Coordinates of C-alpha atoms in Angstrom, one line a residue:
Chain A
M1391 CA 101.9 110.2 86.4
K1392 CA 100.7 109.9 82.8
I1393 CA 99.4 106.4 81.7
D1394 CA 98.3 105.6 78.1
T1395 CA 95.4 103.2 77.8
I1396 CA 95.9 100.5 75.2
E1397 CA 94.0 97.4 74.0
V1398 CA 95.0 93.9 75.0
A1399 CA 95.6 93.1 71.3
D1400 CA 98.2 95.9 71.1
V1401 CA 100.4 94.8 74.0
Q1402 CA 102.9 92.9 71.9
S1403 CA 103.2 95.6 69.2
I1404 CA 103.7 98.3 71.8
A1405 CA 106.4 96.2 73.5
G1406 CA 108.0 95.7 70.1
N1407 CA 108.0 99.4 69.4
M1408 CA 109.5 100.1 72.8
R1409 CA 112.3 97.6 72.3
N1410 CA 113.0 99.0 68.8
G1411 CA 113.0 102.5 70.3
G1412 CA 115.7 101.5 72.8
Y1413 CA 113.5 101.4 75.9
R1414 CA 114.1 99.0 78.8
L1415 CA 111.3 97.1 80.6
V1416 CA 111.0 98.6 84.1
V1417 CA 108.1 96.6 85.5
V1418 CA 104.7 95.0 84.8
T1419 CA 102.2 95.8 87.5
C1420 CA 98.8 94.2 88.2
T1421 CA 96.2 96.3 90.1
P1422 CA 92.7 95.3 91.1
A1423 CA 90.2 98.0 89.8
D1424 CA 86.5 98.5 89.9
E1425 CA 86.0 97.3 86.3
G1426 CA 88.4 94.3 86.6
Y1427 CA 92.2 94.6 86.8
Y1428 CA 94.7 97.0 85.4
I1429 CA 97.9 95.6 84.0
T1430 CA 100.5 98.4 83.5
Y1431 CA 103.6 98.1 81.5
S1432 CA 106.4 100.6 82.3
F1433 CA 109.3 101.3 80.1
E1434 CA 112.2 103.7 80.4
K1435 CA 114.9 105.3 78.2
E1436 CA 117.3 107.9 79.7
T1437 CA 114.8 108.8 82.5
D1438 CA 111.9 109.1 80.0
L1439 CA 109.4 106.8 81.8
R1440 CA 106.3 105.6 79.9
H1441 CA 103.4 103.6 81.2
Y1442 CA 100.9 101.7 79.1
R1443 CA 97.8 100.1 80.6
I1444 CA 95.3 97.5 79.7
T1445 CA 92.0 96.8 81.5
V1446 CA 91.2 93.1 81.8
S1447 CA 88.6 90.9 83.4
E1448 CA 89.2 87.6 85.1
G1449 CA 90.0 84.9 82.7
T1450 CA 91.4 87.1 80.0
K1451 CA 94.3 85.6 78.2
I1452 CA 97.1 88.2 77.7
P1453 CA 99.8 88.0 75.1
S1454 CA 103.2 87.7 76.5
I1455 CA 105.9 90.4 75.7
G1456 CA 108.6 87.8 76.2
S1457 CA 109.6 87.9 72.6
S1458 CA 110.6 91.5 73.0
Y1459 CA 111.8 91.4 76.6
G1460 CA 113.2 88.1 77.7
G1461 CA 113.2 89.2 81.4
A1462 CA 109.4 89.8 81.3
F1463 CA 108.9 86.2 82.5
V1464 CA 109.4 87.1 86.1
Y1465 CA 106.6 89.6 86.1
E1466 CA 104.2 87.5 84.0
N1467 CA 104.7 84.3 86.1
E1468 CA 104.3 86.4 89.2
I1469 CA 101.0 87.9 88.0
H1470 CA 99.8 84.4 87.0
D1471 CA 100.6 82.9 90.4
L1472 CA 99.2 85.8 92.5
Y1473 CA 96.3 87.0 90.3
G1474 CA 95.5 84.0 88.1
F1475 CA 96.0 85.6 84.6
T1476 CA 97.3 83.5 81.8
F1477 CA 100.0 84.9 79.6
E1478 CA 100.3 83.3 76.2
G1479 CA 103.7 82.6 74.8
M1480 CA 105.9 83.3 77.8
S1481 CA 109.7 82.9 77.2
L1482 CA 109.8 80.8 80.4
D1483 CA 106.5 79.3 81.7
F1484 CA 106.6 77.9 85.2
G1485 CA 103.1 76.5 85.0
G1486 CA 102.0 78.1 88.3
T1487 CA 105.1 77.1 90.3
F1488 CA 107.1 80.3 90.2
I1489 CA 105.7 81.5 93.5
K1490 CA 104.5 78.7 95.7
T1491 CA 101.4 79.9 97.6
S1492 CA 99.3 78.0 100.1
V1493 CA 96.1 79.1 98.5
P1494 CA 95.8 79.6 94.7
Y1495 CA 95.9 83.2 93.4
P1496 CA 95.9 84.9 96.8
F1497 CA 95.8 88.5 95.4
K1498 CA 92.7 87.8 93.3
K1499 CA 89.7 90.0 94.3
K1500 CA 87.5 88.4 96.9
E1501 CA 84.1 89.1 98.4
Q1502 CA 85.8 89.2 101.8
P1503 CA 89.4 89.9 102.7
A1504 CA 91.6 86.8 103.4
P1505 CA 91.7 85.9 107.1
T1506 CA 94.8 87.1 109.0
V1507 CA 95.0 83.9 111.0
T1508 CA 95.0 80.5 109.4
V1509 CA 93.1 77.9 111.4
V1510 CA 94.9 74.5 111.1
K1511 CA 92.5 71.6 111.4
E1512 CA 93.7 68.5 113.3
A1513 CA 94.6 65.6 111.1
K1514 CA 92.1 62.7 111.2
E1515 CA 93.7 59.5 112.5
Chain B
M871 CA 131.1 66.9 76.1
T872 CA 129.3 63.6 76.7
G873 CA 125.9 64.9 75.7
R874 CA 124.5 63.5 78.9
Q875 CA 122.6 66.1 81.0
T876 CA 121.9 66.0 84.7
I877 CA 119.8 68.3 86.8
I878 CA 121.5 69.5 90.0
P879 CA 119.4 71.3 92.6
F880 CA 121.2 74.4 94.0
G881 CA 119.5 75.8 97.1
P882 CA 117.2 76.8 98.6
Q883 CA 119.5 75.9 101.5
H884 CA 123.2 76.3 100.5
P885 CA 126.3 77.3 102.4
V886 CA 126.9 80.3 100.2
L887 CA 123.3 81.6 100.4
P888 CA 122.1 83.4 103.6
E889 CA 118.6 83.3 102.1
P890 CA 116.7 80.8 100.1
I891 CA 116.6 80.7 96.4
H892 CA 116.4 77.5 94.4
L893 CA 118.0 77.0 91.0
D894 CA 117.7 73.8 89.0
L895 CA 121.1 73.6 87.2
V896 CA 121.0 71.6 84.0
V897 CA 124.6 70.3 83.8
E898 CA 126.5 68.6 81.1
D899 CA 129.9 67.3 82.3
E900 CA 131.1 70.2 84.5
H901 CA 129.3 72.9 82.6
V902 CA 125.9 74.5 83.3
V903 CA 123.7 74.4 80.2
S904 CA 120.8 76.3 81.8
A905 CA 119.5 77.4 85.1
I906 CA 115.8 77.4 86.1
P907 CA 115.0 79.7 89.1
S908 CA 112.3 79.1 91.6
I909 CA 111.2 81.6 94.2
G910 CA 108.5 81.8 96.9
Y911 CA 110.0 80.0 99.9
V912 CA 109.7 83.1 102.1
H913 CA 107.0 85.0 100.3
R914 CA 105.0 87.0 102.9
G915 CA 102.3 88.6 100.8
L916 CA 103.2 91.8 102.6
E917 CA 101.7 93.9 99.8
S918 CA 98.2 92.7 100.6
L919 CA 98.4 94.2 104.1
V920 CA 97.8 97.7 102.8
D921 CA 94.0 97.3 103.3
R922 CA 94.6 96.5 107.0
R923 CA 97.2 99.1 108.0
E924 CA 96.8 102.8 107.7
Y925 CA 99.2 104.5 105.3
Q926 CA 101.2 106.2 108.0
D927 CA 101.7 103.0 109.9
F928 CA 102.6 101.1 106.8
V929 CA 105.9 102.9 106.7
F930 CA 107.1 100.5 109.4
L931 CA 105.9 97.5 107.4
A932 CA 107.6 98.8 104.2
E933 CA 110.8 99.2 106.2
R934 CA 110.7 95.5 107.2
I935 CA 110.6 94.3 103.6
C936 CA 114.3 94.0 103.9
G937 CA 116.8 94.0 106.8
I938 CA 119.6 95.5 104.7
C939 CA 118.0 98.2 102.6
S940 CA 115.3 98.9 105.2
F941 CA 115.8 102.7 105.3
T942 CA 115.5 103.0 101.5
H943 CA 112.3 101.0 101.5
S944 CA 110.8 103.4 104.1
S945 CA 112.0 106.5 102.3
T946 CA 110.7 105.2 99.0
F947 CA 107.3 104.5 100.4
C948 CA 107.1 107.9 102.1
Q949 CA 108.3 109.6 98.9
G950 CA 105.4 107.9 97.1
I951 CA 102.7 109.0 99.6
E952 CA 104.2 112.6 99.6
G953 CA 104.2 112.7 95.8
M954 CA 100.6 111.5 95.7
M955 CA 99.5 114.1 98.3
G956 CA 101.7 116.9 97.1
V957 CA 103.5 117.2 100.4
Q958 CA 106.6 119.4 100.3
V959 CA 109.2 117.8 102.5
P960 CA 111.5 120.3 104.3
P961 CA 115.0 120.5 102.6
R962 CA 116.8 119.4 105.8
A963 CA 114.7 116.2 105.9
T964 CA 115.6 115.4 102.3
Y965 CA 119.3 115.9 103.1
L966 CA 119.0 113.7 106.2
R967 CA 117.3 111.0 104.1
T968 CA 120.0 111.2 101.6
M969 CA 122.7 110.8 104.3
W970 CA 121.0 107.8 105.8
G971 CA 120.4 106.3 102.4
E972 CA 124.1 106.5 101.7
Y973 CA 125.1 105.0 105.0
S974 CA 122.7 102.1 104.2
R975 CA 124.6 101.7 100.9
L976 CA 127.9 101.6 102.7
H977 CA 126.7 99.0 105.2
S978 CA 125.1 96.9 102.4
H979 CA 128.1 96.9 100.2
L980 CA 130.4 96.1 103.1
L981 CA 128.1 93.3 104.1
W982 CA 128.3 91.9 100.5
L983 CA 132.1 92.2 100.4
G984 CA 132.3 90.3 103.7
L985 CA 129.9 87.5 102.5
F986 CA 131.8 87.2 99.2
A987 CA 135.1 86.8 101.1
D988 CA 133.5 84.2 103.3
S989 CA 132.2 82.3 100.4
L990 CA 135.8 81.9 99.1
G991 CA 137.1 80.9 102.6
F992 CA 138.7 84.3 103.4
E993 CA 137.5 84.4 107.0
S994 CA 139.8 87.2 108.1
L995 CA 138.8 89.4 105.2
F996 CA 135.2 88.7 106.0
Y997 CA 135.7 89.9 109.6
Q998 CA 137.6 93.0 108.3
A999 CA 134.8 94.0 106.1
W1000 CA 132.2 93.5 108.8
K1001 CA 134.4 95.4 111.3
I1002 CA 134.2 98.5 109.1
R1003 CA 130.5 97.9 108.6
E1004 CA 130.2 98.0 112.4
S1005 CA 131.4 101.6 112.4
I1006 CA 128.7 102.5 109.9
L1007 CA 126.0 100.8 112.0
D1008 CA 127.3 102.7 115.0
E1009 CA 126.7 106.0 113.1
M1010 CA 123.2 104.8 112.2
E1011 CA 122.5 103.9 115.8
A1012 CA 123.8 107.2 117.1
T1013 CA 121.7 109.3 114.7
T1014 CA 118.5 107.2 114.4
G1015 CA 118.4 105.0 117.5
G1016 CA 118.3 101.8 115.3
R1017 CA 121.2 99.8 113.8
V1018 CA 119.4 97.9 111.1
I1019 CA 115.7 98.9 111.4
Q1020 CA 115.9 102.7 111.9
G1021 CA 112.2 103.7 112.1
V1022 CA 113.2 107.3 111.4
C1023 CA 111.3 108.0 108.2
K1024 CA 107.8 109.2 108.3
V1025 CA 105.4 110.7 105.8
G1026 CA 106.2 114.4 105.7
G1027 CA 109.8 114.2 106.8
V1028 CA 111.9 112.4 109.4
R1029 CA 111.4 111.8 113.1
R1030 CA 114.8 112.9 114.3
D1031 CA 117.1 115.8 113.6
V1032 CA 120.9 115.5 114.0
A1033 CA 122.7 118.4 115.6
N1034 CA 125.2 120.2 113.4
S1035 CA 128.0 119.7 115.9
F1036 CA 127.4 115.9 115.7
L1037 CA 127.4 116.0 111.9
S1038 CA 130.8 117.6 112.0
E1039 CA 132.1 114.8 114.3
M1040 CA 130.6 112.2 111.8
D1041 CA 132.5 114.0 109.0
D1042 CA 135.8 113.5 111.0
R1043 CA 135.1 109.8 111.5
L1044 CA 134.5 109.3 107.8
D1045 CA 138.3 109.9 107.2
E1046 CA 139.1 106.9 109.3
I1047 CA 136.4 104.7 107.7
E1048 CA 137.7 105.7 104.2
D1049 CA 141.3 104.7 105.1
E1050 CA 140.1 101.3 106.3
M1051 CA 138.0 100.8 103.2
K1052 CA 141.0 101.6 100.9
D1053 CA 143.0 98.7 102.5
L1054 CA 140.0 96.4 102.2
T1055 CA 139.1 97.2 98.6
N1056 CA 142.7 96.9 97.6
V1057 CA 142.6 93.2 98.5
F1058 CA 139.3 92.6 96.6
L1059 CA 140.6 94.3 93.5
N1060 CA 144.2 93.1 93.5
D1061 CA 144.5 89.8 95.3
Y1062 CA 145.4 87.0 93.0
T1063 CA 143.0 84.3 94.3
L1064 CA 140.0 86.7 94.5
T1065 CA 140.5 88.1 91.1
K1066 CA 141.1 84.6 89.7
R1067 CA 137.5 83.7 90.9
L1068 CA 136.0 86.9 89.4
I1069 CA 137.7 87.9 86.2
G1070 CA 135.9 86.5 83.2
K1071 CA 133.3 84.8 85.3
G1072 CA 129.6 85.3 84.7
V1073 CA 129.9 87.7 81.8
L1074 CA 126.8 89.9 81.1
S1075 CA 127.0 91.9 77.9
K1076 CA 125.8 95.5 77.9
E1077 CA 122.9 94.8 75.6
D1078 CA 121.7 91.8 77.6
A1079 CA 122.0 93.8 80.8
Y1080 CA 119.8 96.5 79.4
Y1081 CA 117.1 94.3 77.7
L1082 CA 117.0 91.6 80.4
G1083 CA 116.3 94.4 82.9
A1084 CA 119.5 94.4 85.0
V1085 CA 119.7 97.2 87.6
G1086 CA 122.2 98.5 90.1
P1087 CA 125.8 97.3 90.2
T1088 CA 124.8 94.4 88.0
A1089 CA 123.9 96.8 85.2
R1090 CA 126.7 99.3 85.9
G1091 CA 129.2 96.5 85.9
S1092 CA 128.2 95.8 82.3
G1093 CA 128.8 99.4 81.2
L1094 CA 125.3 100.8 81.6
D1095 CA 125.2 104.4 82.8
Q1096 CA 122.0 103.6 84.8
D1097 CA 121.3 104.9 88.3
T1098 CA 118.0 106.2 89.7
R1099 CA 120.0 108.8 91.7
S1100 CA 120.6 110.5 88.3
T1101 CA 116.9 111.5 88.3
G1102 CA 117.8 113.9 91.1
Y1103 CA 115.3 112.8 93.8
L1104 CA 116.0 113.7 97.5
A1105 CA 119.2 115.9 97.6
Y1106 CA 120.9 114.2 94.6
G1107 CA 119.7 116.9 92.3
D1108 CA 121.5 119.6 94.4
I1109 CA 124.6 117.6 94.9
G1110 CA 125.1 116.5 91.3
F1111 CA 125.6 112.8 90.6
K1112 CA 127.5 110.7 88.2
P1113 CA 127.1 106.8 88.3
V1114 CA 130.1 104.5 88.8
V1115 CA 130.4 102.4 85.6
E1116 CA 132.7 99.5 84.8
K1117 CA 132.8 97.9 81.4
G1118 CA 134.0 94.4 82.0
G1119 CA 130.6 92.8 82.5
D1120 CA 132.1 90.0 84.7
G1121 CA 132.1 89.3 88.4
Y1122 CA 135.2 91.5 88.8
A1123 CA 133.4 94.5 87.3
R1124 CA 130.4 94.1 89.5
C1125 CA 132.7 93.9 92.6
A1126 CA 134.7 96.9 91.4
V1127 CA 131.5 98.9 91.0
R1128 CA 130.6 98.2 94.7
C1129 CA 134.1 99.0 95.8
R1130 CA 134.1 102.4 94.0
E1131 CA 130.6 103.1 95.2
L1132 CA 131.8 102.9 98.8
F1133 CA 134.1 105.9 98.2
Q1134 CA 131.4 107.7 96.2
S1135 CA 128.9 107.3 99.1
V1136 CA 131.5 108.8 101.5
E1137 CA 131.9 111.8 99.2
I1138 CA 128.1 112.2 99.0
I1139 CA 127.7 112.0 102.8
R1140 CA 130.5 114.7 103.1
R1141 CA 128.7 117.0 100.7
V1142 CA 125.4 116.4 102.5
I1143 CA 127.0 117.3 105.9
T1144 CA 128.6 120.4 104.4
D1145 CA 125.5 121.6 102.6
M1146 CA 123.0 120.6 105.2
P1147 CA 120.3 123.3 105.3
D1148 CA 118.9 124.5 108.6
G1149 CA 115.2 124.4 109.5
E1150 CA 112.4 121.9 110.3
V1151 CA 112.6 118.2 109.5
F1152 CA 108.9 117.5 109.3
T1153 CA 105.8 118.9 107.7
A1154 CA 102.4 118.1 109.1
V1155 CA 100.4 116.0 106.7
K1156 CA 96.6 116.3 106.6
G1157 CA 94.1 114.2 104.6
N1158 CA 94.4 110.9 102.9
P1159 CA 96.2 109.8 99.7
D1160 CA 94.2 109.6 96.5
G1161 CA 95.5 108.7 93.1
E1162 CA 98.5 106.8 91.8
Y1163 CA 102.3 107.2 92.3
F1164 CA 105.3 105.4 91.0
S1165 CA 108.1 106.0 93.5
R1166 CA 111.6 105.1 92.5
S1167 CA 114.9 105.0 94.5
E1168 CA 118.3 103.6 94.1
Q1169 CA 118.9 100.9 96.7
P1170 CA 122.4 99.4 97.2
R1171 CA 121.3 96.5 94.9
G1172 CA 119.7 98.8 92.3
E1173 CA 116.5 100.5 91.4
V1174 CA 113.5 99.8 93.7
I1175 CA 109.9 100.7 92.7
H1176 CA 107.0 101.3 95.0
Y1177 CA 103.7 101.6 93.1
L1178 CA 101.1 103.1 95.3
K1179 CA 97.4 103.6 94.7
G1180 CA 95.2 105.6 97.1
N1181 CA 91.4 105.8 97.2
G1182 CA 91.0 108.8 99.6
T1183 CA 90.8 106.6 102.7
K1184 CA 93.4 105.9 105.4
N1185 CA 94.2 102.6 103.7
L1186 CA 95.9 102.4 100.4
A1187 CA 94.0 100.5 97.7
Q1188 CA 97.2 98.9 96.2
F1189 CA 100.8 98.6 97.0
R1190 CA 103.3 96.9 94.7
V1191 CA 107.0 96.6 95.3
R1192 CA 109.5 95.7 92.5
T1193 CA 112.8 95.0 94.1
P1194 CA 116.2 95.0 92.4
T1195 CA 116.8 91.3 93.0
L1196 CA 113.6 90.3 91.2
T1197 CA 114.6 92.1 88.0
N1198 CA 118.2 90.8 88.3
I1199 CA 116.9 87.2 88.1
P1200 CA 116.7 87.0 84.3
P1201 CA 120.3 88.4 83.9
L1202 CA 121.4 85.8 86.5
V1203 CA 119.8 83.0 84.5
S1204 CA 121.5 84.3 81.4
I1205 CA 125.0 84.5 82.9
L1206 CA 124.8 81.0 84.6
A1207 CA 124.2 79.3 81.2
G1208 CA 127.6 78.2 80.0
C1209 CA 129.6 78.7 83.2
E1210 CA 131.5 76.0 85.1
L1211 CA 129.6 74.3 87.9
A1212 CA 132.3 75.2 90.5
D1213 CA 131.7 79.0 89.7
V1214 CA 128.0 78.9 90.3
P1215 CA 128.0 80.0 94.0
Q1216 CA 130.3 83.0 93.3
I1217 CA 128.4 84.0 90.2
V1218 CA 125.1 83.9 92.1
L1219 CA 126.6 86.1 94.8
T1220 CA 127.9 88.7 92.3
I1221 CA 124.4 90.0 91.7
D1222 CA 124.1 90.4 95.5
P1223 CA 120.7 88.6 95.8
C1224 CA 118.4 89.7 98.6
I1225 CA 115.7 87.0 98.6
G1226 CA 113.7 88.4 101.6
C1227 CA 113.5 91.7 99.6
M1228 CA 112.5 89.9 96.5
E1229 CA 109.8 87.8 98.1
R1230 CA 108.3 90.7 100.2

């Protein structure tokens, strides 16, 4: 699995080149890594699958590829809601309500893993 | 047009939807101007469980992502681990996986045909489709022990073999199933009322289908020759594969793709049974996965992706699933804009949404 590493500033131009080259957007994947997070963009044209990866730290603002691929909003909103990254210029921005979670950004890296059982406190009368 | 717009909430609970998806329909008179989707009602956060379940055990969890394409999820997950670890799966196991994958496609498409008939009030047709599906589930149960959740796939191969004599009997029964499916699909493709609700409804152009990320019958119904089975994974490379494509781009074309794929699946199963190699169905797997793998398969609803990242321990570091319904949401939003309000339920159904799968 070959992955090309790119800079955050190059995301939109790479997506534009892929679109002009006739590639479809397959998926955008966010992965926690030692040095922050990887966000991997995967494109395909006639079984030629290409992956481009940026490495980002928490709080980084990432340019949206929505101008090239209108369907990217599902991946970008999902990554925002699960990991907390902001994508600038999304074609459809749900403002954090695309996936409704009981805790904010549940897939964000934590010191300790999330508990498997949620303790519900009794309501005060 | 009056120029006065109203927002009508569609779902998450709706008679035509077995699972919850919410759409805010912006309506002007009787026409939908735009549709805004909202998901997350049944999100389980299942991907985050990889750090609490060993990779061999996670096959069972991956299988439970969806109750319809359960087998394909387990085989895609196993395929990813095997690819990462360089495990050579015995040919008989890949043929058996192909066979069960196609039986899953048959039962999924028949389920959809039944649900679609039910949504239009065709109760008898609904029962007829599900009666044939019952024969498929019987075959699954006889060969794996499970009707919906099979639990037969494991990293390195499959848990059960099927005797060659039983495979021959299955081959004979396919003739009967095929005859029943001919009668059934004839109604869907030629009945006046059904075609009236499908032809020209929810049109998705070839270009929009491609660049909005449509997959599966939604893409192929718009003329795209796009099917992951063409990459030749499992036994598809040996068998040779050509996708079913329709050019209409409307609901009828998507329905026709599914109808034609039923017969294609029967043909694939026949070829698998005829060419089934002898030998073991499992290879012992040692060690732990390390590295990354991008595993792809063609589910009944389209391309599914399991992205796996191992770190050399028994637990994976990352698991990410991109299901066909998630990527078919932008095309759905596109085709709903401009349609008539009364056609919304049928148009939503034509992408065959699987919300449990999408939410994972």
